Structure formats: structure tokens, C-alpha cells
Amino acid sequence: MVESHTTETQTDMLSQLVKVRSWSSETKSGDLGECDAIAEDSPIIPTITSTNDNCLGKECPSYQDCFVLKARKRALDSDVVVVNHHLFMADLAIKETGFGELIPEAEVFIFDEAHQIPDIASQYFGQSISSRQIQDLAKDIEIGYRTEARDMRQLQKAGDRLSQSAMDMRIVLGDTGFRGNWRDAVASPSIKRELDRLLDAINLVIDVLKLALGRSQLLDTAFERANLIKGRIERVCDVTITGYSYWYDTSPRHFSLHITPLTVADKFHEQVQMKGGAWIFTSATLAVSDDFGHFTSRLGLIPKQQFSLPSPFDYPTQARLCVPRYLPEPNSHGLAQKLVTMLSPVIEENQGRCFFLCTSHSMMRELGEKFRETLSLPVLLQGETSKQKTLAEFMELGNALLVATGAFWEGIDVRGDTLSCVIIDKLPFTALMTRCSKHGSKIVNYKAVTRFNRSNCRMP
């Protein structure tokens, strides 16, 4: 764990830091998800965790006590290792560079929810750079200046200029929550101007950090990160290389630039051949009419055996699907209030035992607030504590509504009647352009869908 060197002194932040310090002396795993003392979205989390960018590795004074290092050692000594898709793909990417490994070799690889793998693999076989990484670098330069190199005021000035350049770049990219074509954007004179200023700021940081080499491990690592960031920006800006999608996205305070390969079939097939062993892929959504061709082609797989198994769940008699009509357009003003008004009677009649899953955090928070004003039942909101504690409280109460987002879409097992109603504000798919022979091209918009157990709930 890395302690924060910022000047943040809010009482609640300090209180949470004390709780985490106490928990860290007792935990065996170091998994912050198990720390019930802080919320899942607590602002303190980024200040007490290390990333690939700022980890000092063997130079860290807490290296021997590092929970990640201990987890890797346990994995190397284990017969069965359970990891998520992202860690597995990160391991493939690291091994491809020849700089090490995160998880050990194996004879059998089993993937559940395997339909996610092509998209996740695209992230790891591509490249990206975000303003958050740039500003984190600027913050660490500030820390290095204040703690190790007080005589080098130019460090602070270079870090401030870099941070400001990243913020200026965010402003020129425009609307919040927007995804755009980076090939088109980089041709804009205003964006190209800010991009040149950002690269100038990076070059200045590299020149100044070069003078500080050997002063501290933090500044030495910052020098390496600055060169890596410069290389990534230059790669993202070279949009002439074919076979990739170049795109960017924005949030209220940050932006990200991405290169995504149009296909990962060759790379993934190569990894399968190199590793050998047996590869097993399972999911409820791999085949279309018992045809696995789309999935296997995206990953370059040549399956030895493939088959579909019917679901043991008796959907016709044990479930009902309901699609409400006349709802406002997704993301329109008043949608949350309309959903609360329409669905509160259903949730009350069902005695809670309900998940309301949202496709955005803003909708989740708005619905949570309005349901708490309307319902007589307990209303839990994802993020107010850890995911594990939230789920345990939901099962213990037995009559609660849980309003959540992505983390509760998959991998959650609530057995029995404790969960008998699932509501989603809209299907978690991007809008698709479809061709209609009669009406031409149209955008398909998906709205609220409700599924609930027929034996336990009646429509009002």
C-alpha cells in the first residue's frame, strides 16, 4: 500500500485513511473489496493504491510485504488458479513483451462468460493513453520535488505545465461522455495545436527529469513513465497504420486516446498455439442457432469439439418478461422519475427481493435517491460500501431493493427467493444501425425491460 503525500486534509478522508491503515494490518489478501470501512467508490482509493505506472517494484520499501507479490507467489505454487479475464489478458500482453509474467503456465484454461474475451483482448492487444495517467505523472513529479529534490524548482514548474496541458487538451476535445473518431479529430487545427503543446510539455518533463536521475527512485521511475507516455501519444497520433481503429472518449475531467486492432484472431490464435494445453470456453451467449462461427472466428479458434446445452430453467412457467410501453427516450429528462412511478408498485408487491440494474452511475444514483423517497422497503445502493458487504446485506434483509450498475450484471449468485425480480433501465448494448427493407436505415433504441418470477409477483 502506498500512503498519500497530498495536502488533502478533509476530516472524512483522514478518517477513512485511519480505517484502511487499521484494516491493512489485519488483512491477509490486501483486497480493498474486502474492506467494509470504505465505500466502493471512495475518493481515497486512488491515493492508497499503486498502478503499473507508479509501482516502484523491487525498489519499494514495502516490496516484501506487497500483497500483489504474495498473491503471485501463491499462484505459482497452486494447482488451480482463478483469475478474471483482464488479468489473463494482461499476462498475455506482458509475456509477449518478454518482461515477465503475472500468472503461471497451465495445462488447462477454462473461461466462463467467454463472450467477453474478444473485446477484452482487443483492449490489451491495442494501446491507450489517458489524461489521468498524465496527471498522475505530474502529481508524482510534484511529490518527488517536495520530498527528494527541493532544490529543483523546475521539476514543479514542468509538472504543472504538463498537468495544465492535459486539462487544455480535455477542453478542446469538447462534450463530456463523447466517443469520437480520432483520425478525424487529430486533423482539426485546434486539437493538433493542443496536442503539440502537450508533446512539448512532455519533452520538457523528460529533459528536467533527466537532470534529476539518481536523486530518487520515484523520479527515476517518473522519467521512464514520461518516455512511455510520449511514445504512446506519438503512436496514437500516427493514424496512417492500417488494421486499427483510432478513437477517443471523454469524461467530465479526463480523456483517453485508443488504438484497437480490428481483429485479434491472429494474435489470440498464436497465443493458443504457443501455450498448448486444453482451452475450454463457456457462456450462455456463444452460439447463434447452435453455430459458434462468429465467436471462433473473432478469436481465431479451431475447435476440436463444440456443443450447446439446453437450459435447465423452466422459463415458460417460472419466469415472465415484461417490456413497458410509452417510456421517455433513454437519457432524457424525467426518465428516472417515470421509472420510479411505474415500478414502485411492482417492487412493493414483490416485497422487494429486487435488483434494479442501470447502465450509468448517474442513473443509478438518481434512481436510488428517488426510490428511497418512495418505497417503504430498504433500498441499497452500490458504492456506498464494498460490493461483498452490499450483497451480504441484501441477502440478510430478504426484502430489499438493490440499485446497482455494471459490477452486478454478471457473476452474482443469489439463491432461493431472496432475488425474484430483476429490472434494467435499458439493455446494456450500444445502439445498432439496422437495415429495414421497407423503411430504410433506422437506429434501434432499447428501453426498460423487466423480468420477474410469475409465482411471486403480479402486474398491478
PDB file of C-alpha atoms in Angstrom, residues 144-358:
ATOM      1  CA  GLY A 144       9.429  13.956  -5.873  1.00  0.00           C
ATOM      2  CA  TYR A 145      10.192  17.669  -5.848  1.00  0.00           C
ATOM      3  CA  ARG A 146       8.782  18.202  -2.344  1.00  0.00           C
ATOM      4  CA  THR A 147      10.341  15.104  -0.759  1.00  0.00           C
ATOM      5  CA  GLU A 148      13.578  14.377  -2.627  1.00  0.00           C
ATOM      6  CA  ALA A 149      14.676  17.354  -4.751  1.00  0.00           C
ATOM      7  CA  ARG A 150      13.672  20.610  -3.074  1.00  0.00           C
ATOM      8  CA  ASP A 151      16.488  22.405  -4.866  1.00  0.00           C
ATOM      9  CA  MET A 152      14.973  21.644  -8.315  1.00  0.00           C
ATOM     10  CA  ARG A 153      12.086  24.081  -8.605  1.00  0.00           C
ATOM     11  CA  GLN A 154      11.988  23.393 -12.340  1.00  0.00           C
ATOM     12  CA  LEU A 155      10.502  19.979 -11.522  1.00  0.00           C
ATOM     13  CA  GLN A 156       7.416  21.612 -10.078  1.00  0.00           C
ATOM     14  CA  LYS A 157       7.123  24.030 -12.996  1.00  0.00           C
ATOM     15  CA  ALA A 158       7.462  21.230 -15.573  1.00  0.00           C
ATOM     16  CA  GLY A 159       4.876  19.087 -13.747  1.00  0.00           C
ATOM     17  CA  ASP A 160       2.415  21.991 -13.528  1.00  0.00           C
ATOM     18  CA  ARG A 161       2.808  22.718 -17.235  1.00  0.00           C
ATOM     19  CA  LEU A 162       2.208  19.053 -18.085  1.00  0.00           C
ATOM     20  CA  SER A 163      -0.944  18.907 -15.941  1.00  0.00           C
ATOM     21  CA  GLN A 164      -2.271  22.136 -17.469  1.00  0.00           C
ATOM     22  CA  SER A 165      -1.587  20.874 -21.000  1.00  0.00           C
ATOM     23  CA  ALA A 166      -3.623  17.730 -20.285  1.00  0.00           C
ATOM     24  CA  MET A 167      -6.532  19.840 -18.998  1.00  0.00           C
ATOM     25  CA  ASP A 168      -6.370  22.121 -22.048  1.00  0.00           C
ATOM     26  CA  MET A 169      -6.442  19.072 -24.295  1.00  0.00           C
ATOM     27  CA  ARG A 170      -9.532  17.800 -22.475  1.00  0.00           C
ATOM     28  CA  ILE A 171     -11.320  21.120 -23.031  1.00  0.00           C
ATOM     29  CA  VAL A 172     -10.610  21.252 -26.756  1.00  0.00           C
ATOM     30  CA  LEU A 173     -11.984  17.706 -27.219  1.00  0.00           C
ATOM     31  CA  GLY A 174     -15.465  19.003 -26.395  1.00  0.00           C
ATOM     32  CA  ASP A 175     -18.528  17.323 -24.924  1.00  0.00           C
ATOM     33  CA  THR A 176     -18.493  15.057 -21.879  1.00  0.00           C
ATOM     34  CA  GLY A 177     -19.235  11.369 -22.374  1.00  0.00           C
ATOM     35  CA  PHE A 178     -18.427  11.542 -26.087  1.00  0.00           C
ATOM     36  CA  ARG A 179     -16.715   8.897 -28.215  1.00  0.00           C
ATOM     37  CA  GLY A 180     -15.258  10.024 -31.484  1.00  0.00           C
ATOM     38  CA  ASN A 181     -13.046   9.115 -34.427  1.00  0.00           C
ATOM     39  CA  TRP A 182      -9.500  10.105 -33.510  1.00  0.00           C
ATOM     40  CA  ARG A 183      -8.423  10.081 -37.173  1.00  0.00           C
ATOM     41  CA  ASP A 184     -10.901  12.901 -37.835  1.00  0.00           C
ATOM     42  CA  ALA A 185     -10.209  14.712 -34.576  1.00  0.00           C
ATOM     43  CA  VAL A 186      -6.424  14.848 -34.943  1.00  0.00           C
ATOM     44  CA  ALA A 187      -6.870  16.621 -38.291  1.00  0.00           C
ATOM     45  CA  SER A 188      -8.562  19.555 -36.517  1.00  0.00           C
ATOM     46  CA  PRO A 189      -6.224  22.590 -36.233  1.00  0.00           C
ATOM     47  CA  SER A 190      -7.307  23.356 -32.647  1.00  0.00           C
ATOM     48  CA  ILE A 191      -6.780  19.774 -31.464  1.00  0.00           C
ATOM     49  CA  LYS A 192      -3.460  19.498 -33.309  1.00  0.00           C
ATOM     50  CA  ARG A 193      -2.307  22.728 -31.642  1.00  0.00           C
ATOM     51  CA  GLU A 194      -3.105  21.434 -28.131  1.00  0.00           C
ATOM     52  CA  LEU A 195      -1.537  18.087 -28.996  1.00  0.00           C
ATOM     53  CA  ASP A 196       1.712  19.843 -29.974  1.00  0.00           C
ATOM     54  CA  ARG A 197       1.644  21.755 -26.682  1.00  0.00           C
ATOM     55  CA  LEU A 198       1.113  18.519 -24.772  1.00  0.00           C
ATOM     56  CA  LEU A 199       4.088  16.899 -26.514  1.00  0.00           C
ATOM     57  CA  ASP A 200       6.200  19.993 -25.790  1.00  0.00           C
ATOM     58  CA  ALA A 201       5.248  19.700 -22.110  1.00  0.00           C
ATOM     59  CA  ILE A 202       6.178  16.001 -22.099  1.00  0.00           C
ATOM     60  CA  ASN A 203       9.534  16.768 -23.712  1.00  0.00           C
ATOM     61  CA  LEU A 204      10.211  19.443 -21.091  1.00  0.00           C
ATOM     62  CA  VAL A 205       9.386  16.972 -18.304  1.00  0.00           C
ATOM     63  CA  ILE A 206      11.770  14.410 -19.818  1.00  0.00           C
ATOM     64  CA  ASP A 207      14.583  16.974 -20.052  1.00  0.00           C
ATOM     65  CA  VAL A 208      14.117  18.114 -16.443  1.00  0.00           C
ATOM     66  CA  LEU A 209      13.772  14.583 -15.057  1.00  0.00           C
ATOM     67  CA  LYS A 210      16.962  13.600 -16.881  1.00  0.00           C
ATOM     68  CA  LEU A 211      18.805  16.155 -14.706  1.00  0.00           C
ATOM     69  CA  ALA A 212      17.292  14.527 -11.590  1.00  0.00           C
ATOM     70  CA  LEU A 213      18.251  10.950 -12.422  1.00  0.00           C
ATOM     71  CA  GLY A 214      19.743   9.203  -9.419  1.00  0.00           C
ATOM     72  CA  ARG A 215      18.155  11.589  -6.916  1.00  0.00           C
ATOM     73  CA  SER A 216      15.276   9.244  -6.017  1.00  0.00           C
ATOM     74  CA  GLN A 217      13.630   6.062  -7.234  1.00  0.00           C
ATOM     75  CA  LEU A 218      10.332   7.937  -7.624  1.00  0.00           C
ATOM     76  CA  LEU A 219      11.872  10.455 -10.031  1.00  0.00           C
ATOM     77  CA  ASP A 220      13.791   7.733 -11.897  1.00  0.00           C
ATOM     78  CA  THR A 221      10.515   5.845 -12.408  1.00  0.00           C
ATOM     79  CA  ALA A 222       8.806   9.094 -13.456  1.00  0.00           C
ATOM     80  CA  PHE A 223      11.472   9.551 -16.150  1.00  0.00           C
ATOM     81  CA  GLU A 224      10.679   6.112 -17.569  1.00  0.00           C
ATOM     82  CA  ARG A 225       6.924   6.787 -17.433  1.00  0.00           C
ATOM     83  CA  ALA A 226       7.329  10.133 -19.197  1.00  0.00           C
ATOM     84  CA  ASN A 227       9.156   8.443 -22.082  1.00  0.00           C
ATOM     85  CA  LEU A 228       6.491   5.717 -22.211  1.00  0.00           C
ATOM     86  CA  ILE A 229       3.687   8.291 -22.300  1.00  0.00           C
ATOM     87  CA  LYS A 230       5.458  10.228 -25.057  1.00  0.00           C
ATOM     88  CA  GLY A 231       5.809   7.038 -27.108  1.00  0.00           C
ATOM     89  CA  ARG A 232       2.153   6.164 -26.674  1.00  0.00           C
ATOM     90  CA  ILE A 233       0.979   9.639 -27.690  1.00  0.00           C
ATOM     91  CA  GLU A 234       3.162   9.535 -30.790  1.00  0.00           C
ATOM     92  CA  ARG A 235       1.841   6.056 -31.651  1.00  0.00           C
ATOM     93  CA  VAL A 236      -1.774   7.127 -31.226  1.00  0.00           C
ATOM     94  CA  CYS A 237      -1.180  10.112 -33.458  1.00  0.00           C
ATOM     95  CA  ASP A 238       0.253   8.001 -36.281  1.00  0.00           C
ATOM     96  CA  VAL A 239      -3.118   7.216 -37.799  1.00  0.00           C
ATOM     97  CA  THR A 240      -1.636   6.059 -41.105  1.00  0.00           C
ATOM     98  CA  ILE A 241      -1.055   2.493 -39.869  1.00  0.00           C
ATOM     99  CA  THR A 242      -3.867   0.275 -41.116  1.00  0.00           C
ATOM    100  CA  GLY A 243      -5.602  -2.569 -39.308  1.00  0.00           C
ATOM    101  CA  TYR A 244      -6.556  -0.490 -36.273  1.00  0.00           C
ATOM    102  CA  SER A 245      -9.445   1.622 -35.068  1.00  0.00           C
ATOM    103  CA  TYR A 246      -8.377   5.028 -33.730  1.00  0.00           C
ATOM    104  CA  TRP A 247     -10.817   6.578 -31.281  1.00  0.00           C
ATOM    105  CA  TYR A 248     -11.102   8.751 -28.192  1.00  0.00           C
ATOM    106  CA  ASP A 249     -13.546   9.258 -25.362  1.00  0.00           C
ATOM    107  CA  THR A 250     -14.154  11.938 -22.752  1.00  0.00           C
ATOM    108  CA  SER A 251     -15.446  12.186 -19.193  1.00  0.00           C
ATOM    109  CA  PRO A 252     -16.093  15.402 -17.242  1.00  0.00           C
ATOM    110  CA  ARG A 253     -12.411  15.782 -16.262  1.00  0.00           C
ATOM    111  CA  HIS A 254     -10.452  13.349 -18.421  1.00  0.00           C
ATOM    112  CA  PHE A 255      -9.920  11.997 -21.917  1.00  0.00           C
ATOM    113  CA  SER A 256      -8.489   8.777 -23.335  1.00  0.00           C
ATOM    114  CA  LEU A 257      -6.943   8.048 -26.732  1.00  0.00           C
ATOM    115  CA  HIS A 258      -7.148   4.480 -28.020  1.00  0.00           C
ATOM    116  CA  ILE A 259      -5.831   2.199 -30.741  1.00  0.00           C
ATOM    117  CA  THR A 260      -7.847  -1.001 -31.064  1.00  0.00           C
ATOM    118  CA  PRO A 261      -6.934  -3.760 -33.524  1.00  0.00           C
ATOM    119  CA  LEU A 262      -9.758  -4.538 -35.918  1.00  0.00           C
ATOM    120  CA  THR A 263      -9.193  -8.225 -35.252  1.00  0.00           C
ATOM    121  CA  VAL A 264      -7.337 -10.163 -32.543  1.00  0.00           C
ATOM    122  CA  ALA A 265      -7.831 -13.508 -34.276  1.00  0.00           C
ATOM    123  CA  ASP A 266      -4.202 -13.903 -35.396  1.00  0.00           C
ATOM    124  CA  LYS A 267      -2.679 -12.806 -32.087  1.00  0.00           C
ATOM    125  CA  PHE A 268      -5.003 -14.916 -29.950  1.00  0.00           C
ATOM    126  CA  HIS A 269      -4.555 -17.959 -32.174  1.00  0.00           C
ATOM    127  CA  GLU A 270      -0.799 -17.511 -31.850  1.00  0.00           C
ATOM    128  CA  GLN A 271      -1.066 -17.437 -28.045  1.00  0.00           C
ATOM    129  CA  VAL A 272      -3.198 -20.594 -28.010  1.00  0.00           C
ATOM    130  CA  GLN A 273      -0.621 -22.380 -30.153  1.00  0.00           C
ATOM    131  CA  MET A 274       2.294 -21.188 -28.014  1.00  0.00           C
ATOM    132  CA  LYS A 275       0.740 -22.185 -24.690  1.00  0.00           C
ATOM    133  CA  GLY A 276      -0.640 -25.512 -25.847  1.00  0.00           C
ATOM    134  CA  GLY A 277      -2.878 -27.408 -23.432  1.00  0.00           C
ATOM    135  CA  ALA A 278      -6.669 -27.593 -23.458  1.00  0.00           C
ATOM    136  CA  TRP A 279      -8.793 -24.439 -23.843  1.00  0.00           C
ATOM    137  CA  ILE A 280     -12.445 -24.510 -22.744  1.00  0.00           C
ATOM    138  CA  PHE A 281     -14.854 -21.627 -23.409  1.00  0.00           C
ATOM    139  CA  THR A 282     -18.306 -21.468 -21.810  1.00  0.00           C
ATOM    140  CA  SER A 283     -21.074 -18.876 -21.846  1.00  0.00           C
ATOM    141  CA  ALA A 284     -24.801 -18.554 -22.336  1.00  0.00           C
ATOM    142  CA  THR A 285     -24.247 -16.474 -25.484  1.00  0.00           C
ATOM    143  CA  LEU A 286     -21.526 -18.068 -27.622  1.00  0.00           C
ATOM    144  CA  ALA A 287     -23.675 -19.617 -30.346  1.00  0.00           C
ATOM    145  CA  VAL A 288     -26.399 -18.363 -32.662  1.00  0.00           C
ATOM    146  CA  SER A 289     -28.728 -21.220 -33.619  1.00  0.00           C
ATOM    147  CA  ASP A 290     -26.048 -23.660 -32.416  1.00  0.00           C
ATOM    148  CA  ASP A 291     -23.492 -22.026 -34.723  1.00  0.00           C
ATOM    149  CA  PHE A 292     -20.275 -20.938 -32.941  1.00  0.00           C
ATOM    150  CA  GLY A 293     -18.722 -19.499 -36.092  1.00  0.00           C
ATOM    151  CA  HIS A 294     -18.918 -15.836 -35.105  1.00  0.00           C
ATOM    152  CA  PHE A 295     -17.196 -16.389 -31.749  1.00  0.00           C
ATOM    153  CA  THR A 296     -14.480 -18.737 -33.013  1.00  0.00           C
ATOM    154  CA  SER A 297     -13.631 -16.513 -35.984  1.00  0.00           C
ATOM    155  CA  ARG A 298     -13.130 -13.464 -33.745  1.00  0.00           C
ATOM    156  CA  LEU A 299     -10.530 -15.361 -31.696  1.00  0.00           C
ATOM    157  CA  GLY A 300      -9.002 -17.426 -34.493  1.00  0.00           C
ATOM    158  CA  LEU A 301     -10.059 -20.666 -32.802  1.00  0.00           C
ATOM    159  CA  ILE A 302     -10.235 -24.050 -34.499  1.00  0.00           C
ATOM    160  CA  PRO A 303     -12.360 -26.032 -32.008  1.00  0.00           C
ATOM    161  CA  LYS A 304     -11.856 -29.743 -31.553  1.00  0.00           C
ATOM    162  CA  GLN A 305     -15.366 -30.040 -30.097  1.00  0.00           C
ATOM    163  CA  GLN A 306     -18.318 -27.663 -29.643  1.00  0.00           C
ATOM    164  CA  PHE A 307     -21.866 -28.100 -28.394  1.00  0.00           C
ATOM    165  CA  SER A 308     -24.807 -26.280 -26.826  1.00  0.00           C
ATOM    166  CA  LEU A 309     -26.654 -27.493 -23.745  1.00  0.00           C
ATOM    167  CA  PRO A 310     -30.315 -26.583 -23.115  1.00  0.00           C
ATOM    168  CA  SER A 311     -31.064 -24.501 -20.044  1.00  0.00           C
ATOM    169  CA  PRO A 312     -32.466 -26.472 -17.089  1.00  0.00           C
ATOM    170  CA  PHE A 313     -34.582 -23.461 -16.112  1.00  0.00           C
ATOM    171  CA  ASP A 314     -38.282 -23.715 -16.944  1.00  0.00           C
ATOM    172  CA  TYR A 315     -38.743 -20.236 -18.388  1.00  0.00           C
ATOM    173  CA  PRO A 316     -42.326 -20.674 -19.718  1.00  0.00           C
ATOM    174  CA  THR A 317     -43.751 -21.489 -16.288  1.00  0.00           C
ATOM    175  CA  GLN A 318     -41.265 -19.893 -13.887  1.00  0.00           C
ATOM    176  CA  ALA A 319     -40.477 -16.534 -15.478  1.00  0.00           C
ATOM    177  CA  ARG A 320     -42.165 -13.644 -17.198  1.00  0.00           C
ATOM    178  CA  LEU A 321     -40.669 -10.974 -19.435  1.00  0.00           C
ATOM    179  CA  CYS A 322     -42.242  -7.527 -19.403  1.00  0.00           C
ATOM    180  CA  VAL A 323     -41.401  -4.600 -21.709  1.00  0.00           C
ATOM    181  CA  PRO A 324     -43.181  -1.397 -20.566  1.00  0.00           C
ATOM    182  CA  ARG A 325     -44.512   0.928 -23.256  1.00  0.00           C
ATOM    183  CA  TYR A 326     -44.559   4.688 -23.614  1.00  0.00           C
ATOM    184  CA  LEU A 327     -41.362   5.392 -21.686  1.00  0.00           C
ATOM    185  CA  PRO A 328     -39.313   8.543 -22.379  1.00  0.00           C
ATOM    186  CA  GLU A 329     -36.271   8.165 -24.595  1.00  0.00           C
ATOM    187  CA  PRO A 330     -33.144   6.790 -22.849  1.00  0.00           C
ATOM    188  CA  ASN A 331     -31.128   9.535 -21.106  1.00  0.00           C
ATOM    189  CA  SER A 332     -33.990  12.009 -21.467  1.00  0.00           C
ATOM    190  CA  HIS A 333     -35.111  14.294 -18.664  1.00  0.00           C
ATOM    191  CA  GLY A 334     -37.699  12.712 -16.401  1.00  0.00           C
ATOM    192  CA  LEU A 335     -36.894   9.084 -17.242  1.00  0.00           C
ATOM    193  CA  ALA A 336     -35.809   8.232 -13.682  1.00  0.00           C
ATOM    194  CA  GLN A 337     -38.993   9.656 -12.153  1.00  0.00           C
ATOM    195  CA  LYS A 338     -41.136   7.814 -14.691  1.00  0.00           C
ATOM    196  CA  LEU A 339     -39.403   4.523 -13.883  1.00  0.00           C
ATOM    197  CA  VAL A 340     -39.840   5.060 -10.147  1.00  0.00           C
ATOM    198  CA  THR A 341     -43.532   5.899 -10.536  1.00  0.00           C
ATOM    199  CA  MET A 342     -44.196   2.905 -12.800  1.00  0.00           C
ATOM    200  CA  LEU A 343     -42.137   0.287 -10.961  1.00  0.00           C
ATOM    201  CA  SER A 344     -42.576   1.142  -7.279  1.00  0.00           C
ATOM    202  CA  PRO A 345     -45.882  -0.804  -7.107  1.00  0.00           C
ATOM    203  CA  VAL A 346     -44.200  -3.835  -8.713  1.00  0.00           C
ATOM    204  CA  ILE A 347     -41.324  -3.724  -6.229  1.00  0.00           C
ATOM    205  CA  GLU A 348     -43.672  -3.268  -3.251  1.00  0.00           C
ATOM    206  CA  GLU A 349     -45.923  -6.105  -4.441  1.00  0.00           C
ATOM    207  CA  ASN A 350     -42.874  -8.336  -4.845  1.00  0.00           C
ATOM    208  CA  GLN A 351     -41.800  -7.464  -1.262  1.00  0.00           C
ATOM    209  CA  GLY A 352     -38.501  -6.137  -2.506  1.00  0.00           C
ATOM    210  CA  ARG A 353     -36.212  -9.046  -3.422  1.00  0.00           C
ATOM    211  CA  CYS A 354     -35.267  -6.995  -6.452  1.00  0.00           C
ATOM    212  CA  PHE A 355     -32.206  -5.829  -8.398  1.00  0.00           C
ATOM    213  CA  PHE A 356     -32.533  -2.616 -10.420  1.00  0.00           C
ATOM    214  CA  LEU A 357     -29.554  -2.613 -12.782  1.00  0.00           C
ATOM    215  CA  CYS A 358     -28.517   0.596 -14.545  1.00  0.00           C
TER     216      CYS A 358
END
